[in-house]
Structures are given as structure tokens and as C-alpha cells.
CSV table of C-alpha atoms and ligand atoms in Angstrom, one decimal:
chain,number,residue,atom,x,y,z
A,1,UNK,CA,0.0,0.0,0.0
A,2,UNK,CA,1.3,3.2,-1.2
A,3,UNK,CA,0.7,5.9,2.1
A,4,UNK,CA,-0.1,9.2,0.5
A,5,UNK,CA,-1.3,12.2,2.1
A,6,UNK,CA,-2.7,15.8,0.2
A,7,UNK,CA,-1.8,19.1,1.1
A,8,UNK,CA,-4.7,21.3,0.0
A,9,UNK,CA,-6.7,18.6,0.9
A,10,UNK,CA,-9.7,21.0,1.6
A,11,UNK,CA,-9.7,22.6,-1.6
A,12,UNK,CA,-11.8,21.9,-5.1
A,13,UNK,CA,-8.2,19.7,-6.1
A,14,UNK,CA,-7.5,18.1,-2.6
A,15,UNK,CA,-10.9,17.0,-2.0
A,16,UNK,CA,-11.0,15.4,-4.9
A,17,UNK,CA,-7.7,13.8,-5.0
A,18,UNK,CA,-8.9,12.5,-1.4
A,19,UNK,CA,-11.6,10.5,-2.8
A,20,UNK,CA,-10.1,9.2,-5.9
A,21,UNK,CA,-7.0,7.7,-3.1
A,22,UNK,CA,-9.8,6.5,-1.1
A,23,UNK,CA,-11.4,4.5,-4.3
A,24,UNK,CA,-7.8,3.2,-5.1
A,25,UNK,CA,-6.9,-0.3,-4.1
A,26,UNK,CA,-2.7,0.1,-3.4
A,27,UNK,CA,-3.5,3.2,-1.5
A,28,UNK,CA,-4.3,4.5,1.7
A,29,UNK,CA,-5.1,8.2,2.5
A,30,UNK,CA,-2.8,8.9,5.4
A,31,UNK,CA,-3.1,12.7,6.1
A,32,UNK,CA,-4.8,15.4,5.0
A,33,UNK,CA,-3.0,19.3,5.3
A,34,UNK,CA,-4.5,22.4,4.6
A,35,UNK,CA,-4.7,25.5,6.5
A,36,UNK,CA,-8.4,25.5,6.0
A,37,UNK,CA,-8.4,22.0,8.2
A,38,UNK,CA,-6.0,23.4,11.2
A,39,UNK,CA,-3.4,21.0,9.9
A,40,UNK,CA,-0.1,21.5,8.8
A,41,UNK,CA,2.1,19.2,5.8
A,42,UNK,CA,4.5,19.2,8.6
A,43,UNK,CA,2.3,17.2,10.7
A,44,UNK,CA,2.1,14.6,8.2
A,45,UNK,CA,4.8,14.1,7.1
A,46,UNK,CA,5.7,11.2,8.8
A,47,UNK,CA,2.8,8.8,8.0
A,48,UNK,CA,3.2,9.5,4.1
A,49,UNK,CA,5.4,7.7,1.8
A,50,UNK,CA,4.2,10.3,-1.3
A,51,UNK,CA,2.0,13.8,-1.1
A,52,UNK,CA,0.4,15.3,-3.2
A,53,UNK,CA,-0.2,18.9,-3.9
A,54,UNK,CA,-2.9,21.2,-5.1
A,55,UNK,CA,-2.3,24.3,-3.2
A,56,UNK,CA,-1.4,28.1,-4.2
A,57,UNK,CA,1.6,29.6,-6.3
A,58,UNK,CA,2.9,30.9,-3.1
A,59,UNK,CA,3.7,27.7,-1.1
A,60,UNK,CA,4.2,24.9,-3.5
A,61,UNK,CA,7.3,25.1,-3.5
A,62,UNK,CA,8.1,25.5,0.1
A,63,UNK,CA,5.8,22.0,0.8
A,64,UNK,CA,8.0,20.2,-1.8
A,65,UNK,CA,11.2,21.6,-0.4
A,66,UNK,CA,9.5,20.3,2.8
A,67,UNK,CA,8.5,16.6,1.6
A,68,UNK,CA,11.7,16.4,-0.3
A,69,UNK,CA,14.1,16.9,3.1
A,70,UNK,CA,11.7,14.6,4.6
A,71,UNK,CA,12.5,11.9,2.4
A,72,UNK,CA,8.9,11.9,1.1
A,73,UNK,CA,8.4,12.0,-2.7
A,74,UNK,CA,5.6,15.1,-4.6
A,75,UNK,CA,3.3,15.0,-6.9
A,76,UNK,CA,2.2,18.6,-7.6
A,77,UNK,CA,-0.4,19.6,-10.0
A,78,UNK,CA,-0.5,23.7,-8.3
A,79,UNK,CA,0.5,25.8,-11.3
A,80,UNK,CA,2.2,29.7,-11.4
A,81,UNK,CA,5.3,28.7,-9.8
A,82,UNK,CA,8.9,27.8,-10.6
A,83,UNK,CA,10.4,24.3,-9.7
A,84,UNK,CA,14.0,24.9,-10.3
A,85,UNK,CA,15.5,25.3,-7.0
A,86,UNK,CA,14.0,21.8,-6.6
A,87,UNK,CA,17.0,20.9,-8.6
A,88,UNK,CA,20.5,20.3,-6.5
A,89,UNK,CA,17.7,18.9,-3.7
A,90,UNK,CA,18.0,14.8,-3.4
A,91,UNK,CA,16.8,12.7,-0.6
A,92,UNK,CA,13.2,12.0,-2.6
A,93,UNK,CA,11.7,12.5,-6.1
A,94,UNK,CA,9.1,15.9,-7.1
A,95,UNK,CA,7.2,15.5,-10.0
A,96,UNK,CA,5.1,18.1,-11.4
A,97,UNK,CA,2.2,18.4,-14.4
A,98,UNK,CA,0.6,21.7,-15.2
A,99,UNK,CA,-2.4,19.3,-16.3
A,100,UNK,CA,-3.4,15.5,-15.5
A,101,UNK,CA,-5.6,15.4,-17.7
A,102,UNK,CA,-4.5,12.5,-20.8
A,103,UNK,CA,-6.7,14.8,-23.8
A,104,UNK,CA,-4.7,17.9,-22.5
A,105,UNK,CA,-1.5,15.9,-22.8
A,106,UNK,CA,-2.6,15.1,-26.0
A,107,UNK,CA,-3.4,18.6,-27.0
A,108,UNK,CA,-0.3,20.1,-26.4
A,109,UNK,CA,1.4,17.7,-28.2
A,110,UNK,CA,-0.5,17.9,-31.2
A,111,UNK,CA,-0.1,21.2,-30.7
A,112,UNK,CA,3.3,21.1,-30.5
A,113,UNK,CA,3.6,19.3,-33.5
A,114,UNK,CA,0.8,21.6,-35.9
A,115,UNK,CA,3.2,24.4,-34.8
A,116,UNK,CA,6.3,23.2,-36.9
A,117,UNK,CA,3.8,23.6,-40.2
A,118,UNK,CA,1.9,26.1,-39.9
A,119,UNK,CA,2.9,30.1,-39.7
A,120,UNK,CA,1.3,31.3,-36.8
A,121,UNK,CA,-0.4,30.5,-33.6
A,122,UNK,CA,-2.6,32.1,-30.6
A,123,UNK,CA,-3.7,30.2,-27.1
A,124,UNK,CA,-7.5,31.1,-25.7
A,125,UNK,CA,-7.4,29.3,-22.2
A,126,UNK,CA,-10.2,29.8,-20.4
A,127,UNK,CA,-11.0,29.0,-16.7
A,128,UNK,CA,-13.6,29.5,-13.4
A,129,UNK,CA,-13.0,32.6,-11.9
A,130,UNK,CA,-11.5,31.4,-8.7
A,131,UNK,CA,-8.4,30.5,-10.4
A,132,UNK,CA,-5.6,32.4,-9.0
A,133,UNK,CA,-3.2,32.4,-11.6
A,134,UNK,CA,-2.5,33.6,-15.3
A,135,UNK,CA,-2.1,32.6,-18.0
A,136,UNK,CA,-2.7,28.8,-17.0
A,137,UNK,CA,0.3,26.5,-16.0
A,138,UNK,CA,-1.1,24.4,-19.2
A,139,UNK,CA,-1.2,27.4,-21.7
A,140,UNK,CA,2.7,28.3,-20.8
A,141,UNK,CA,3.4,24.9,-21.2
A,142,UNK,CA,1.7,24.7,-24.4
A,143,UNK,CA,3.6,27.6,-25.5
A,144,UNK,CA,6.6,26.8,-24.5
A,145,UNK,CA,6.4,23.0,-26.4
A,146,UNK,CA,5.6,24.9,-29.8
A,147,UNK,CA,7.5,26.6,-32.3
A,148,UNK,CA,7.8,30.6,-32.6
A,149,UNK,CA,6.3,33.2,-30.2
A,150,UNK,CA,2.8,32.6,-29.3
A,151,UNK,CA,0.3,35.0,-27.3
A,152,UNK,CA,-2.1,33.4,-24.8
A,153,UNK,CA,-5.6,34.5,-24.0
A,154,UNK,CA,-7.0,34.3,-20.8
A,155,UNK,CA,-10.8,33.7,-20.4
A,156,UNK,CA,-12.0,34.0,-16.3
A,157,UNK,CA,-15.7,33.4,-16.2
A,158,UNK,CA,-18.2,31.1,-13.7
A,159,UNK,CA,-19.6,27.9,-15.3
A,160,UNK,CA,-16.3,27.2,-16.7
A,161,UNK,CA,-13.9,24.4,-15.2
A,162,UNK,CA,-10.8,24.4,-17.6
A,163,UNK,CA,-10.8,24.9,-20.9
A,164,UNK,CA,-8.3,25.3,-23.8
A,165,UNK,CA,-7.8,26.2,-27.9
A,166,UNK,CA,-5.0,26.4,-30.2
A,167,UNK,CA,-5.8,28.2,-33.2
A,168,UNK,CA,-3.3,27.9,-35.8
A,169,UNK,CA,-3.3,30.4,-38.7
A,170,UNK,CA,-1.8,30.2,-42.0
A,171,UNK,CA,-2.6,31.1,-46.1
A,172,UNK,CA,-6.4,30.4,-46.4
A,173,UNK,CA,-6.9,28.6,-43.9
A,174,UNK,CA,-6.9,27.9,-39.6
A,175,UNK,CA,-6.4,24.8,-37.6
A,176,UNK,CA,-7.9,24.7,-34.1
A,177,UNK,CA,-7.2,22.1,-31.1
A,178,UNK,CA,-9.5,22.3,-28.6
A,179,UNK,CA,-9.8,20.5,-24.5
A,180,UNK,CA,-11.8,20.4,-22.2
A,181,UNK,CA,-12.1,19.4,-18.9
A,182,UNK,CA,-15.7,19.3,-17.9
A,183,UNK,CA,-15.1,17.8,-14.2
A,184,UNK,CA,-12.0,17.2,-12.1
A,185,UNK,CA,-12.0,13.7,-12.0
A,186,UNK,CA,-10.9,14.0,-15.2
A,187,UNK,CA,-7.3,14.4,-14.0
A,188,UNK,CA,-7.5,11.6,-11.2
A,189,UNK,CA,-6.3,8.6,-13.8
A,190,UNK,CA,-3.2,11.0,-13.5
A,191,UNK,CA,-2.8,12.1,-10.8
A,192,UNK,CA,-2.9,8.4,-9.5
A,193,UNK,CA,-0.2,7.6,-12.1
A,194,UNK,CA,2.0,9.8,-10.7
A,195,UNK,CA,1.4,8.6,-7.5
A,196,UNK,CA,2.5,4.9,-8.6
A,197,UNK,CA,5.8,6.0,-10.6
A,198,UNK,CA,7.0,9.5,-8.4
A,199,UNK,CA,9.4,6.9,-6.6
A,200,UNK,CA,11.1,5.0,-9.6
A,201,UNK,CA,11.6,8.1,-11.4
A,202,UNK,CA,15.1,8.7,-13.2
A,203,UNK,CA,15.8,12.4,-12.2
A,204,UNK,CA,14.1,14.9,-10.5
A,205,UNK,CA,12.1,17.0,-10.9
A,206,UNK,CA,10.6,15.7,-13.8
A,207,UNK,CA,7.9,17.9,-15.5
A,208,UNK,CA,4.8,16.6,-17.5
A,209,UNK,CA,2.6,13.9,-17.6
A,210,UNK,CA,3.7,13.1,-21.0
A,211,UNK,CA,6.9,11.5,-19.1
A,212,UNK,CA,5.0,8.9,-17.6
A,213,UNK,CA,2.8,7.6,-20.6
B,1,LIG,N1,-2.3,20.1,-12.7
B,1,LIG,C1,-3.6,20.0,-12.9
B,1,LIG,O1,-4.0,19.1,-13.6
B,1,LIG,C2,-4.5,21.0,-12.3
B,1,LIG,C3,-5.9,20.9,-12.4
B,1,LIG,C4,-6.7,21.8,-11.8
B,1,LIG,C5,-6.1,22.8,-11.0
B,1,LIG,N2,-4.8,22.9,-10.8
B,1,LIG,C6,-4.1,23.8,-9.9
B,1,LIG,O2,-4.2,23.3,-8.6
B,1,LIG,C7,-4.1,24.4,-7.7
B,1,LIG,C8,-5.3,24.3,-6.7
B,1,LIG,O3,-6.5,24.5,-7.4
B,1,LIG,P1,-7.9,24.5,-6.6
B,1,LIG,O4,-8.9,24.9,-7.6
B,1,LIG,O5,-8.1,23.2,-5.9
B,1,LIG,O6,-7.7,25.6,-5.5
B,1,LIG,P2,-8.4,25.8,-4.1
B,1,LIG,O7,-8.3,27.3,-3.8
B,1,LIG,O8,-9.8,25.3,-4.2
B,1,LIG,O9,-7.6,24.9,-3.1
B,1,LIG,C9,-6.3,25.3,-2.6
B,1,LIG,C10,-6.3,24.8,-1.2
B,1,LIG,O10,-4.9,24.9,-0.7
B,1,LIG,C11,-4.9,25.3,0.6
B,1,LIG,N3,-3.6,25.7,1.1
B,1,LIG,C12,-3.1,27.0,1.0
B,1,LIG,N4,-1.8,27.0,1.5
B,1,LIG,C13,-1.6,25.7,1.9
B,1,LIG,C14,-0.4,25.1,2.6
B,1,LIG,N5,0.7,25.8,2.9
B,1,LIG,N6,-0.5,23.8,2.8
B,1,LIG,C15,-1.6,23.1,2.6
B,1,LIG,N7,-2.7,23.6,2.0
B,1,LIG,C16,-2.7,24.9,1.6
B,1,LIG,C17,-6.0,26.3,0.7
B,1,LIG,O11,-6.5,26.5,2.0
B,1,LIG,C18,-7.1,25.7,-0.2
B,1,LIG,O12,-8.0,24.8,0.5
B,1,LIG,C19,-4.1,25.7,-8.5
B,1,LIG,O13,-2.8,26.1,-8.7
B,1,LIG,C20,-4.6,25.2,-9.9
B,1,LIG,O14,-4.2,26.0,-10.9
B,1,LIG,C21,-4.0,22.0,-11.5
């Protein structure tokens, strides 16, 4: 039994990352952190062999400095923040995915690839309007994995969960690859992926969930 706790665990992520440990066979949900629940990830530290992370910008990086020195291996799915330090830090694996979601995966790599042929290209990603951060932690990524300089949208609105197009523009004609995540168990087959494999990975921190398929 893998022994995995959640920090964020009372947020729209956490809670759902909760159940879908709960549901899974070779798992047991051994702690739950969030401020929002009086507990702290240093509190649980010691009954988890890997956390997971859906938190804020501001602190992911502190909890997986924190799990990382405590010989406990992250998965973080919190976008808007910058896992480089993680770098010269050993002792346990980080592995982070701006999105868990396998049609997302495949978006950005088609879009990746569209990008090479056509001339130019624009991101519309479009979100709930409780999301902290932007542009989206899958739009920069997006951008990043495509050729030439492309501008990204961002859409904020209620009703929305996560959503995201590609347009691609060139002589008579546009392509357009579009995702969408209508529910957030949508990125638990993921998430729980990442859970199995954080502690056989090669290096760290490894970044996408395209590494694991
Ligand atoms: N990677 C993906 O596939 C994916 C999918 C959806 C959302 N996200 C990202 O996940 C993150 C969380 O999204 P959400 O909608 O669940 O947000 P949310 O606001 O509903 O939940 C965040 C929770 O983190 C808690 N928190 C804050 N500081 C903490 C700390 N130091 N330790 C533990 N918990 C702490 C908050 O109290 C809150 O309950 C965002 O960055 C979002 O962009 C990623």
C-alpha cells in the first residue's frame, strides 16, 4: 500500500484527489493538510510515503522543499510557480504536471507538433473565476512546447472548469485544437499515475505527464 497524504486537501483539487485515493486499491489516505483544516504538511509528514499537492503559487514550492528533506516523494499539480530550485535537492523525487488530464496531454502535443507547419499560432485558455493564476500553467506549457512566439488568452468566467484552444493560422486557412475538462475527476487517472511512478523516477524533478505515458 502506497501511504499518500494531500496538502490542499480542503480545496476543489485536494478534495477530490482524497476520494479518488480513497477509491484506489494500493492506496491509503494517510493525512490530509490544509490551513483551512488546522493541519499543517509538517504534521504529516511522517505517515506519508508520497504527497500530493494542489495548493497556491505561493507555497508549493516550500511543501515540496519540505516533503523532499523529509524523504517523502511530490506529486504537484499547483500551477504559477517555478520548480527549479528543486533541482541540487535529493533525498526524494518531485514530479510536477501543469495538467493531468490525458486529452490535455494530447493537446499540447498535437499542438506542439501543428506548430512546426503552420505560420502562426494564438492560445484562448479559459477558466472558473476562482483560479488564482495567469495565464494557466497548461497554456505556458503549451507555449513553450511549440514553435515561434505565441500569445495566450485568458478567459475567467463562472460555469467554466478548464478549458483550452489552439488556433493555428496560415494562407487560407486555420487549424484549431480544442480541450476540455468538464469535471476534475478528469485528472484523477493522472494524478494516480503519478502517485505509482514519483518513486522510480530517473531524475528529478521531472515535469509533465507526457513522461510517464
Ligand atoms: N495540474 C492539474 O491538472 C491542475 C488541475 C486543476 C487545478 N490545478 C491547480 O491546482 C491548484 C489548486 O486549485 P484548486 O482549484 O483546488 O484551488 P483551491 O483554492 O480550491 O484549493 C487550494 C487549497 O490549498 C490550501 N492551502 C493553501 N496553503 C496551503 C499550505 N501551505 N499547505 C496546505 N494547503 C494549503 C487552501 O486552504 C485551499 O484549501 C491551482 O494552482 C490550480 O491551478 C492543477
Amino acid at each position: 500500500m502506497i501511504r499518500v497524504g494531500v496538502a490542499g486537501a480542503a480545496g476543489r483539487m485536494g478534495a477530490t484527489v482524497c476520494e479518488a485515493v480513497e477509491g484506489a486499491d494500493d492506496m491509503e489516505l494517510t493525512g490530509r493538510a490544509d490551513p483551512a483544516l488546522g493541519v499543517e504538511l509538517t504534521e504529516i509528514l511522517a505517515d506519508c510515503d508520497v504527497v500530493v499537492d494542489f495548493t497556491t503559487p505561493e507555497t508549493a514550492l516550500e511543501n515540496a522543499l519540505a516533503c523532499v528533506r523529509a524523504g517523502v516523494h511530490a506529486v504537484v499539480g499547483t500551477t504559477g510557480w517555478d520548480p527549479a530550485p528543486l533541482r541540487s535537492e535529493t533525498g526524494a523525487n518531485v514530479f510536477v504536471a501543469p495538467n493531468f488530464a490525458i486529452g490535455a496531454v494530447l493537446m499540447m502535443r498535437f499542438a506542439a507538433e501543428a506548430s512546426k507547419y503552420m505560420a502562426k499560432a494564438e492560445i484562448i485558455e479559459l477558466h472558473h473565476d476562482r483560479k488564482v493564476d495567469a495565464p494557466s500553467g497548461t497554456a505556458a506549457r503549451t507555449a513553450e512546447l511549440m514553435d515561434g512566439e505565441i500569445p495566450i488568452h485568458s478567459v475567467r468566467l463562472p460555469g467554466l472548469v478548464a478549458h483550452q484552444e489552439v488556433i493555428l493560422g496560415d494562407v487560407g486557412q486555420t487549424l484549431t485544437i480544442r480541450h476540455d475538462s468538464t469535471d476534475r475527476t478528469s485528472f484523477m487517472p493522472g494524478v494516480l499515475l503519478a502517485i505509482r511512478r514519483v518513486g522510480e523516477l530517473p531524475e528529478s524533478p521531472v515535469i509533465g505527464l507526457e513522461h510517464l505515458l
